[in-house]
Coordinates of C-alpha atoms in Angstrom, one line a residue:
Chain R
M1 CA 8.1 90.7 -18.8
S2 CA 11.9 90.9 -19.4
E3 CA 13.6 90.3 -22.7
T4 CA 16.2 87.2 -20.8
E5 CA 12.5 86.2 -19.7
I6 CA 10.8 86.5 -23.2
F7 CA 13.9 85.0 -24.6
D8 CA 13.3 81.6 -22.1
K9 CA 9.5 81.3 -22.9
V10 CA 10.4 81.5 -26.9
K11 CA 13.5 78.8 -25.9
K12 CA 11.3 76.4 -24.2
I13 CA 8.8 76.7 -26.9
V14 CA 11.1 76.6 -29.9
T15 CA 12.4 73.4 -28.1
D16 CA 9.9 71.4 -28.4
Q17 CA 7.8 72.6 -31.0
L18 CA 10.9 72.1 -33.6
G19 CA 11.6 69.2 -31.4
V20 CA 15.5 70.4 -31.0
E21 CA 18.2 70.2 -27.7
S22 CA 17.5 73.3 -26.0
G23 CA 21.6 73.3 -26.2
K24 CA 21.5 74.6 -30.0
V25 CA 18.8 77.3 -28.7
V26 CA 20.9 80.2 -28.8
P27 CA 20.5 83.0 -30.0
E28 CA 21.4 83.6 -33.2
A29 CA 20.3 80.6 -34.1
N30 CA 18.7 80.6 -37.9
F31 CA 14.6 78.4 -37.8
A32 CA 15.2 76.6 -40.9
N33 CA 18.7 77.0 -41.6
D34 CA 19.7 76.1 -37.8
L35 CA 17.3 73.6 -36.3
G36 CA 15.2 72.8 -39.0
A37 CA 12.0 74.0 -39.4
D38 CA 10.5 73.4 -42.6
S39 CA 7.5 75.9 -43.2
L40 CA 4.4 74.3 -41.3
D41 CA 6.8 74.3 -38.8
T42 CA 6.7 78.2 -38.9
V43 CA 3.9 78.6 -39.2
E44 CA 3.5 75.8 -35.9
L45 CA 5.6 77.9 -34.2
V46 CA 4.1 81.2 -34.8
M47 CA 0.9 80.0 -33.8
A48 CA 2.9 79.0 -30.1
L49 CA 4.5 81.8 -29.5
E50 CA 1.4 84.4 -30.6
E51 CA -0.5 82.0 -28.5
E52 CA 2.1 81.9 -25.3
F53 CA 2.1 85.8 -25.8
D54 CA -1.1 86.9 -26.2
I55 CA 0.3 88.5 -29.0
E56 CA -0.8 89.0 -33.3
I57 CA 1.7 88.3 -35.5
P58 CA 0.8 89.2 -38.8
D59 CA 2.2 87.6 -41.6
E60 CA 4.2 89.5 -43.2
A61 CA 6.0 90.3 -39.0
A62 CA 6.6 86.1 -39.8
E63 CA 7.6 86.3 -42.5
E64 CA 10.8 88.8 -41.1
I65 CA 11.6 86.8 -38.6
A66 CA 14.6 84.2 -38.8
T67 CA 16.5 83.9 -36.6
V68 CA 15.3 83.2 -32.3
Q69 CA 17.2 87.2 -31.1
S70 CA 14.9 88.1 -33.9
A71 CA 11.7 86.7 -32.4
V72 CA 12.7 87.8 -28.8
D73 CA 13.4 91.3 -30.4
Y74 CA 9.8 91.1 -31.7
I75 CA 7.7 89.9 -29.0
S76 CA 9.2 92.7 -26.5
N77 CA 8.7 95.6 -29.2
K78 CA 5.1 93.4 -29.1
V79 CA 5.0 93.5 -25.3
A80 CA 6.4 96.6 -24.3
A81 CA 3.5 98.2 -26.8
S82 CA 0.4 96.3 -25.4
A83 CA 1.4 96.8 -21.6
Chain L
M1 CA -8.2 38.7 -63.1
T2 CA -6.6 36.1 -65.6
N3 CA -3.2 34.1 -65.3
S4 CA -1.2 35.5 -68.0
V5 CA 0.6 37.3 -66.0
N6 CA 4.3 35.2 -65.1
M7 CA 6.5 37.2 -62.0
R8 CA 5.9 35.0 -59.2
V9 CA 6.1 36.8 -56.6
V10 CA 7.3 36.1 -52.6
V11 CA 7.0 37.7 -49.1
T12 CA 10.9 38.1 -47.5
G13 CA 9.9 40.8 -44.3
L14 CA 6.6 41.0 -42.6
G15 CA 6.7 43.7 -39.8
A16 CA 3.6 43.6 -37.1
I17 CA 3.1 46.0 -34.2
T18 CA -0.7 44.8 -33.0
P19 CA -2.5 44.4 -28.9
I20 CA -1.2 41.1 -28.2
G21 CA 2.5 41.7 -29.0
N22 CA 4.9 44.2 -30.8
T23 CA 7.3 43.2 -32.5
L24 CA 6.4 39.4 -35.1
A25 CA 8.6 36.9 -32.8
D26 CA 5.8 38.7 -29.8
Y27 CA 3.5 39.3 -32.1
W28 CA 4.3 35.5 -33.1
D29 CA 4.1 33.4 -29.6
G30 CA 0.5 36.0 -28.7
L31 CA -0.9 34.3 -31.4
M32 CA -0.1 31.0 -30.8
S33 CA -0.4 31.0 -26.9
G34 CA -3.9 32.6 -27.6
R35 CA -3.1 35.8 -26.2
N36 CA -5.5 38.6 -25.2
G37 CA -5.8 41.7 -26.7
V38 CA -9.0 42.9 -25.2
A39 CA -9.8 45.9 -22.3
P40 CA -10.9 48.7 -21.1
I41 CA -10.0 51.7 -23.0
T42 CA -7.0 53.5 -21.6
L43 CA -6.3 55.7 -24.9
F44 CA -9.6 58.4 -23.7
D45 CA -11.9 57.9 -20.7
A46 CA -14.3 56.1 -21.8
S47 CA -16.9 56.7 -19.4
R48 CA -19.8 57.8 -21.4
H49 CA -19.0 55.3 -23.8
D50 CA -21.9 52.8 -24.5
C51 CA -18.8 50.6 -25.9
R52 CA -15.8 51.3 -22.7
F53 CA -13.2 48.4 -23.8
A54 CA -10.7 47.9 -26.6
A55 CA -7.9 45.9 -27.9
E56 CA -5.4 48.8 -27.4
I57 CA -1.7 48.2 -28.3
K58 CA 0.4 48.1 -25.4
G59 CA 3.5 50.2 -25.2
F60 CA 4.4 51.2 -27.9
D61 CA 7.5 53.8 -28.2
P62 CA 7.0 55.7 -31.9
H63 CA 10.9 56.6 -30.9
A64 CA 12.2 53.6 -31.4
Y65 CA 11.5 54.1 -34.7
L66 CA 11.5 58.2 -35.0
D67 CA 13.4 60.2 -33.5
R68 CA 10.8 63.3 -32.0
K69 CA 9.9 65.6 -33.9
D70 CA 9.1 63.2 -36.9
A71 CA 6.8 61.1 -34.2
K72 CA 5.2 64.5 -33.3
R73 CA 4.2 64.6 -36.7
M74 CA 3.0 62.0 -37.3
D75 CA -1.0 60.7 -36.3
R76 CA -0.6 57.8 -34.5
F77 CA -1.8 55.0 -37.9
A78 CA 1.9 56.4 -39.5
Q79 CA 3.8 56.4 -36.7
L80 CA 2.1 52.5 -36.5
A81 CA 2.6 51.5 -39.6
V82 CA 5.9 53.5 -40.3
A83 CA 7.6 51.3 -37.8
A84 CA 6.1 47.6 -38.9
S85 CA 7.3 49.1 -42.3
K86 CA 10.8 49.4 -41.1
Q87 CA 10.4 46.3 -38.5
A88 CA 9.7 44.2 -42.4
L89 CA 12.7 45.5 -44.4
E90 CA 15.2 44.2 -41.6
D91 CA 13.5 41.0 -40.8
A92 CA 13.8 40.4 -44.7
Q93 CA 17.1 42.5 -45.1
F94 CA 16.5 43.9 -48.6
T95 CA 19.2 47.8 -47.7
I96 CA 17.0 50.4 -50.1
N97 CA 20.0 52.9 -51.9
D98 CA 20.1 55.0 -54.9
L99 CA 20.1 51.6 -57.6
N100 CA 17.0 50.2 -56.6
A101 CA 14.8 52.7 -54.3
E102 CA 12.8 53.5 -57.8
Q103 CA 12.1 49.9 -57.7
V104 CA 11.0 50.3 -54.4
G105 CA 6.9 51.1 -53.8
V106 CA 4.3 50.9 -50.9
L107 CA 1.2 50.2 -50.9
I108 CA -0.7 50.9 -47.3
G109 CA -4.6 50.7 -46.6
T110 CA -6.4 51.7 -44.2
G111 CA -10.0 52.3 -42.9
I112 CA -10.1 55.6 -40.9
G113 CA -6.9 57.6 -41.8
G114 CA -5.5 60.6 -38.8
L115 CA -9.0 60.2 -37.1
K116 CA -7.0 61.3 -33.8
V117 CA -5.3 64.5 -34.8
L118 CA -8.3 64.9 -36.5
E119 CA -10.7 65.0 -33.1
E120 CA -8.1 66.6 -31.5
Q121 CA -8.1 70.2 -34.3
Q122 CA -12.2 69.8 -34.0
E123 CA -11.8 70.6 -30.3
V124 CA -9.5 73.0 -31.4
N125 CA -11.2 74.9 -34.0
L126 CA -14.8 75.1 -31.7
T127 CA -13.3 76.3 -28.1
K128 CA -9.7 78.4 -29.6
G129 CA -11.0 79.1 -33.8
P130 CA -10.4 78.1 -37.0
D131 CA -7.1 80.1 -37.3
R132 CA -5.6 78.4 -34.4
C133 CA -6.0 74.9 -36.6
S134 CA -2.4 73.1 -36.8
P135 CA -0.6 73.6 -40.4
F136 CA -0.1 69.9 -39.5
M137 CA -3.8 68.8 -39.6
I138 CA -4.3 67.9 -43.3
P139 CA -0.6 65.9 -43.8
M140 CA -1.5 64.8 -40.6
M141 CA -5.3 63.2 -41.6
I142 CA -5.1 62.3 -45.1
A143 CA -5.5 58.3 -45.0
N144 CA -2.6 57.7 -47.9
M145 CA -0.4 59.8 -44.9
A146 CA 1.0 56.1 -43.8
A147 CA 1.9 55.5 -47.0
G148 CA 3.8 59.1 -47.6
L149 CA 5.5 58.7 -45.0
T150 CA 6.3 55.2 -45.0
A151 CA 8.3 55.8 -48.4
I152 CA 10.3 59.5 -47.0
H153 CA 11.8 57.3 -43.7
T154 CA 12.5 54.4 -45.8
G155 CA 13.5 56.4 -49.4
A156 CA 11.6 53.6 -51.8
K157 CA 10.7 55.9 -54.8
G158 CA 8.7 53.3 -56.2
P159 CA 4.4 53.2 -57.2
N160 CA 3.2 54.4 -53.5
S161 CA -0.7 54.7 -52.5
C162 CA -3.1 53.7 -49.9
S163 CA -6.2 51.7 -50.2
V164 CA -9.1 53.5 -48.2
T165 CA -11.8 49.4 -48.0
A166 CA -12.5 50.3 -44.9
C167 CA -12.3 46.6 -43.3
A168 CA -11.1 45.4 -46.4
A169 CA -8.4 47.9 -46.6
G170 CA -5.3 46.5 -45.4
S171 CA -5.5 43.1 -47.6
N172 CA -7.0 45.4 -50.7
A173 CA -3.2 47.3 -50.1
I174 CA -1.4 43.8 -50.5
G175 CA -3.3 42.5 -53.4
D176 CA -2.6 45.5 -55.5
A177 CA 0.8 45.7 -54.9
F178 CA 1.3 41.6 -55.4
R179 CA -0.3 42.8 -59.2
W180 CA 1.8 45.2 -59.3
I181 CA 5.0 42.9 -59.2
Q182 CA 3.3 40.7 -61.6
L183 CA 3.1 43.4 -63.4
G184 CA 7.2 44.8 -63.1
Y185 CA 5.7 48.6 -61.6
A186 CA 8.2 47.1 -59.1
Q187 CA 11.1 45.2 -58.3
A188 CA 9.6 44.7 -54.4
M189 CA 6.2 45.8 -52.6
I190 CA 6.3 47.2 -48.6
C191 CA 2.0 46.3 -48.1
G192 CA 0.2 46.3 -45.2
G193 CA -2.3 47.9 -43.5
T194 CA -2.8 50.3 -40.6
E195 CA -5.1 51.4 -37.8
A196 CA -5.5 54.1 -34.5
A197 CA -8.8 54.0 -34.7
V198 CA -9.4 54.6 -30.8
T199 CA -10.8 57.3 -30.4
P200 CA -13.9 58.7 -28.3
L201 CA -15.6 59.8 -31.9
S202 CA -14.5 56.2 -33.4
V203 CA -15.9 54.7 -30.7
A204 CA -19.1 56.8 -30.4
G205 CA -20.3 55.6 -34.7
F206 CA -18.9 52.3 -34.4
A207 CA -21.5 52.1 -31.8
A208 CA -24.0 53.7 -32.7
C209 CA -23.6 51.3 -36.6
R210 CA -24.4 49.0 -33.0
A211 CA -21.0 46.7 -35.1
L212 CA -19.5 46.8 -31.7
S213 CA -18.8 44.3 -28.6
F214 CA -21.5 45.6 -25.2
R215 CA -19.9 43.2 -22.9
N216 CA -18.6 46.0 -20.7
D217 CA -18.1 43.5 -17.5
D218 CA -16.2 41.2 -19.4
P219 CA -14.0 42.8 -22.1
A220 CA -11.9 39.5 -22.0
H221 CA -14.9 37.6 -23.3
A222 CA -16.3 40.1 -25.9
S223 CA -14.2 39.2 -29.3
R224 CA -15.8 35.0 -29.7
P225 CA -16.1 34.9 -33.3
F226 CA -18.4 32.1 -34.4
D227 CA -19.2 31.6 -30.6
K228 CA -22.7 31.5 -29.8
D229 CA -22.3 34.6 -27.8
R230 CA -21.3 36.8 -29.0
D231 CA -22.6 40.1 -29.7
G232 CA -20.0 42.8 -31.7
F233 CA -16.7 42.8 -32.8
V234 CA -13.7 44.7 -30.3
L235 CA -12.1 48.1 -31.9
G236 CA -8.5 46.6 -32.0
E237 CA -5.4 49.4 -33.6
G238 CA -1.5 48.2 -34.9
S239 CA -0.7 47.9 -38.1
G240 CA 1.1 45.0 -39.5
I241 CA 3.1 45.5 -42.7
L242 CA 4.3 42.8 -45.7
L243 CA 7.6 42.8 -48.4
L244 CA 6.7 41.3 -51.3
E245 CA 9.2 41.1 -54.6
E246 CA 10.1 39.8 -57.4
M247 CA 11.0 35.6 -57.1
E248 CA 14.1 36.1 -59.0
H249 CA 15.2 38.8 -56.7
A250 CA 14.4 37.6 -53.7
L251 CA 16.3 34.1 -55.3
A252 CA 19.8 36.8 -56.4
R253 CA 20.0 38.4 -53.1
G254 CA 19.3 34.9 -50.8
A255 CA 16.5 36.2 -48.9
K256 CA 14.6 33.8 -47.0
I257 CA 11.5 33.0 -47.8
Y258 CA 8.5 32.4 -46.1
A259 CA 5.7 31.7 -48.4
E260 CA 4.7 32.4 -52.5
I261 CA 1.7 35.1 -52.2
V262 CA 0.0 33.9 -55.6
G263 CA -3.9 34.9 -55.4
Y264 CA -6.3 37.9 -55.3
G265 CA -10.0 37.7 -55.6
V266 CA -11.9 41.0 -55.4
T267 CA -15.8 41.2 -55.3
C268 CA -18.6 43.9 -53.8
D269 CA -21.7 42.8 -52.1
A270 CA -23.3 45.6 -54.3
F271 CA -26.4 45.5 -51.6
H272 CA -25.3 47.2 -48.6
M273 CA -23.9 50.2 -46.7
T274 CA -22.2 48.3 -44.0
G275 CA -24.7 45.1 -44.0
Q276 CA -23.7 41.7 -45.8
L277 CA -25.1 40.3 -49.0
P278 CA -27.3 36.9 -47.5
G279 CA -26.2 33.7 -47.8
G280 CA -21.5 35.1 -48.6
V281 CA -22.0 34.8 -51.9
Q282 CA -20.0 38.2 -53.5
A283 CA -17.8 36.9 -50.2
A284 CA -17.5 32.8 -52.0
R285 CA -16.5 34.4 -54.8
A286 CA -14.2 36.4 -53.7
M287 CA -12.4 33.3 -52.9
Q288 CA -13.0 31.7 -55.5
L289 CA -11.0 34.2 -57.9
A290 CA -8.1 33.5 -55.6
M291 CA -8.0 29.7 -56.7
K292 CA -8.7 30.1 -59.9
D293 CA -5.9 33.5 -60.0
G294 CA -3.5 30.9 -58.1
G295 CA -4.6 28.0 -60.2
L296 CA -5.6 26.1 -56.6
T297 CA -8.4 23.5 -56.0
A298 CA -10.1 23.6 -52.8
E299 CA -8.8 20.6 -51.9
Q300 CA -5.0 21.9 -51.5
I301 CA -6.7 24.9 -49.0
S302 CA -5.3 23.5 -45.3
Y303 CA -5.8 27.5 -43.6
V304 CA -8.2 30.3 -44.1
N305 CA -7.4 32.8 -42.1
A306 CA -10.9 34.3 -41.3
H307 CA -12.3 38.1 -41.4
G308 CA -14.2 36.1 -38.1
T309 CA -15.6 39.9 -36.2
S310 CA -17.3 38.2 -33.8
T311 CA -20.5 40.0 -35.2
P312 CA -24.1 37.6 -35.3
V313 CA -23.8 38.9 -39.4
N314 CA -21.3 38.0 -40.5
D315 CA -19.6 34.6 -38.9
P316 CA -22.8 32.5 -39.9
N317 CA -22.0 34.7 -43.6
E318 CA -18.1 33.7 -43.9
T319 CA -18.8 30.2 -42.6
A320 CA -21.5 30.2 -45.7
A321 CA -19.2 31.7 -47.9
I322 CA -16.1 28.7 -47.0
K323 CA -18.6 26.2 -47.6
T324 CA -19.8 27.3 -50.9
S325 CA -16.1 28.0 -52.0
L326 CA -14.8 24.7 -50.9
G327 CA -17.8 22.8 -50.8
D328 CA -17.3 19.3 -48.9
H329 CA -13.7 20.2 -48.3
A330 CA -14.5 23.0 -45.8
Y331 CA -15.2 20.3 -42.7
K332 CA -11.4 19.2 -43.6
I333 CA -10.0 22.1 -43.1
A334 CA -9.0 24.3 -40.2
V335 CA -10.3 27.8 -40.2
S336 CA -9.3 30.4 -38.1
S337 CA -10.3 34.1 -36.8
T338 CA -7.3 35.6 -35.4
K339 CA -9.7 39.0 -34.3
S340 CA -11.1 36.7 -30.7
M341 CA -7.3 37.7 -30.0
T342 CA -6.0 40.7 -31.7
G343 CA -9.8 42.0 -31.9
H344 CA -11.1 44.2 -35.0
L345 CA -8.5 46.4 -36.5
L346 CA -11.1 48.0 -39.3
G347 CA -8.0 49.0 -42.1
G348 CA -5.4 47.1 -40.4
S349 CA -6.5 43.7 -39.7
G350 CA -5.7 42.2 -43.5
G351 CA -2.1 43.5 -42.8
I352 CA -1.9 42.1 -39.8
E353 CA -4.5 38.9 -40.9
G354 CA -1.8 38.8 -44.1
V355 CA 1.1 38.4 -41.8
A356 CA 0.1 35.3 -39.3
T357 CA -1.4 33.6 -42.8
V358 CA 2.2 33.5 -44.0
L359 CA 3.9 32.8 -41.1
A360 CA 0.9 30.3 -40.4
I361 CA 1.9 28.2 -44.0
A362 CA 6.0 29.7 -42.8
R363 CA 6.0 27.3 -40.0
D364 CA 3.2 24.3 -40.2
R365 CA 0.8 25.5 -37.1
V366 CA -2.2 27.5 -36.8
P367 CA -3.5 30.5 -34.6
P368 CA -6.8 29.7 -32.6
T369 CA -10.2 31.2 -32.2
I370 CA -9.5 31.9 -28.4
N371 CA -13.2 32.4 -26.3
F372 CA -15.2 29.7 -28.9
V373 CA -17.1 28.1 -25.6
E374 CA -20.5 27.2 -27.6
A375 CA -20.8 27.3 -31.8
D376 CA -23.3 28.9 -33.0
P377 CA -25.3 26.0 -35.2
E378 CA -24.8 28.3 -38.0
C379 CA -21.2 27.2 -37.5
D380 CA -19.9 24.1 -37.6
L381 CA -16.4 23.9 -39.2
D382 CA -13.4 23.6 -37.6
Y383 CA -12.0 26.9 -35.9
V384 CA -9.4 25.2 -33.8
P385 CA -10.9 26.3 -30.7
N386 CA -9.2 27.8 -27.4
E387 CA -5.9 25.9 -28.8
S388 CA -3.4 27.2 -31.1
R389 CA -2.1 23.0 -33.8
A390 CA 0.5 21.6 -35.3
L391 CA -0.6 21.1 -39.4
K392 CA 1.3 20.6 -42.7
V393 CA 0.5 24.3 -44.3
E394 CA 0.4 24.3 -47.8
V395 CA -1.7 26.6 -49.0
A396 CA -3.5 29.1 -47.5
L397 CA -6.3 32.3 -47.4
S398 CA -6.8 34.8 -45.4
N399 CA -10.0 36.5 -45.8
S400 CA -11.1 40.2 -45.3
F401 CA -14.4 42.3 -45.7
G402 CA -14.9 45.7 -45.3
F403 CA -18.3 48.2 -45.2
G404 CA -18.9 49.2 -48.5
G405 CA -19.6 46.1 -49.6
H406 CA -16.1 44.7 -50.4
N407 CA -14.7 41.0 -50.4
V408 CA -11.5 40.7 -50.6
T409 CA -9.4 36.9 -50.0
L410 CA -5.9 36.4 -50.6
A411 CA -3.7 33.2 -51.2
F412 CA -0.7 31.8 -49.7
R413 CA 1.1 28.3 -50.9
K414 CA 4.5 27.6 -49.3
F415 CA 7.4 29.0 -51.2
V416 CA 8.9 25.9 -53.7
K417 CA 11.5 27.5 -56.8

């Protein structure tokens, strides 16, 4: 899966979960500060990403994922490692 | 219960999302025209259920009241309550701001809470595993969240709570809110009831209790309170909200006043989990306590909005309670069950029936009991059969009774300063 494909999937999930306009879901967007995610949203978002990409995201890793790009990077690494 | 408190409390705003109308105007139009809210269930596949019909809300769009994200993190019972509360505030032209926020409270009852999300998440738990359950499940399902979310979405920072007394929950909420204003806890209260329990598990459970009508071949005639051929209640959903205000506060801001709330009576059967005490003895006492609380005599009562569930047990029991509490005057008043049109909203029923009772006073018209074909011999009062009626309504009572033996009566009267 290319990084662009991963980004597009992440963008769709973030748009759905957080109820934000898709135009706001840019690589540098911060989930909490720019997209209005609270602690519960973050848990739900991580679960949705785990399900979509069939990966496990441990809590310690989830805490480091602050922006859309950092989510894409983390998922790209995981997907590449499991391929 | 005493009359030692002096604050008078009036109704200045109403909101209603019901199976027969999603606005106050539409609800009233439905009540007056005898609109029937009962139809086959569309919210889920009920083909395996013994009861396959209900009184669902039609065409409710939560996004008219809430943005997408907020709507998504609320169970339907809370969406309905927040929407009806916003309607009531707008109707009252009441603005909550930094100056008054701490004087405005919320008390919204529900019989069940967020059953829909609970059922969906239990499915996730069983099929995908516990670590796939939503972080929103608990905050969405807990019964107090309609009151909590109403505060979040209106800014009301005063006393906030939730009554969970089954089918009496909405009336308990209104009565308790009335007391809180009388006692000076708040100057205004957003109060009433909400329910959204037309779900697979709920219908299965109420059917197992043998509480529901099973008239699947003719759902439109299933809710027929006081009629000889009634066979159970029809599950409904929705929310009815009243804005109560301390009288001087309402007068000072030039608010329109629908009616005054003057009495609240609460008793318990202490008898059976789902059954009612024969003869409606404690229900009668709730009615008497509400009248005493309001300094009312039986002869002043013009109308009773009955609990009138259409179950074999409730309707003759309630009829007996009305006769016990009002004596011969019971035969001179109008009694109707709006559940004939709306179905039974459980904890929401006290809310929408409170709204109906207040409007009957404000507009001097009483809603009918539809589907009334042939009276049960034990039900021999004037139930306003099938057609609404012009009637000077000075004082009206609203009854709600719930599983657990809860009996609640509210008394409203025409407002005279």
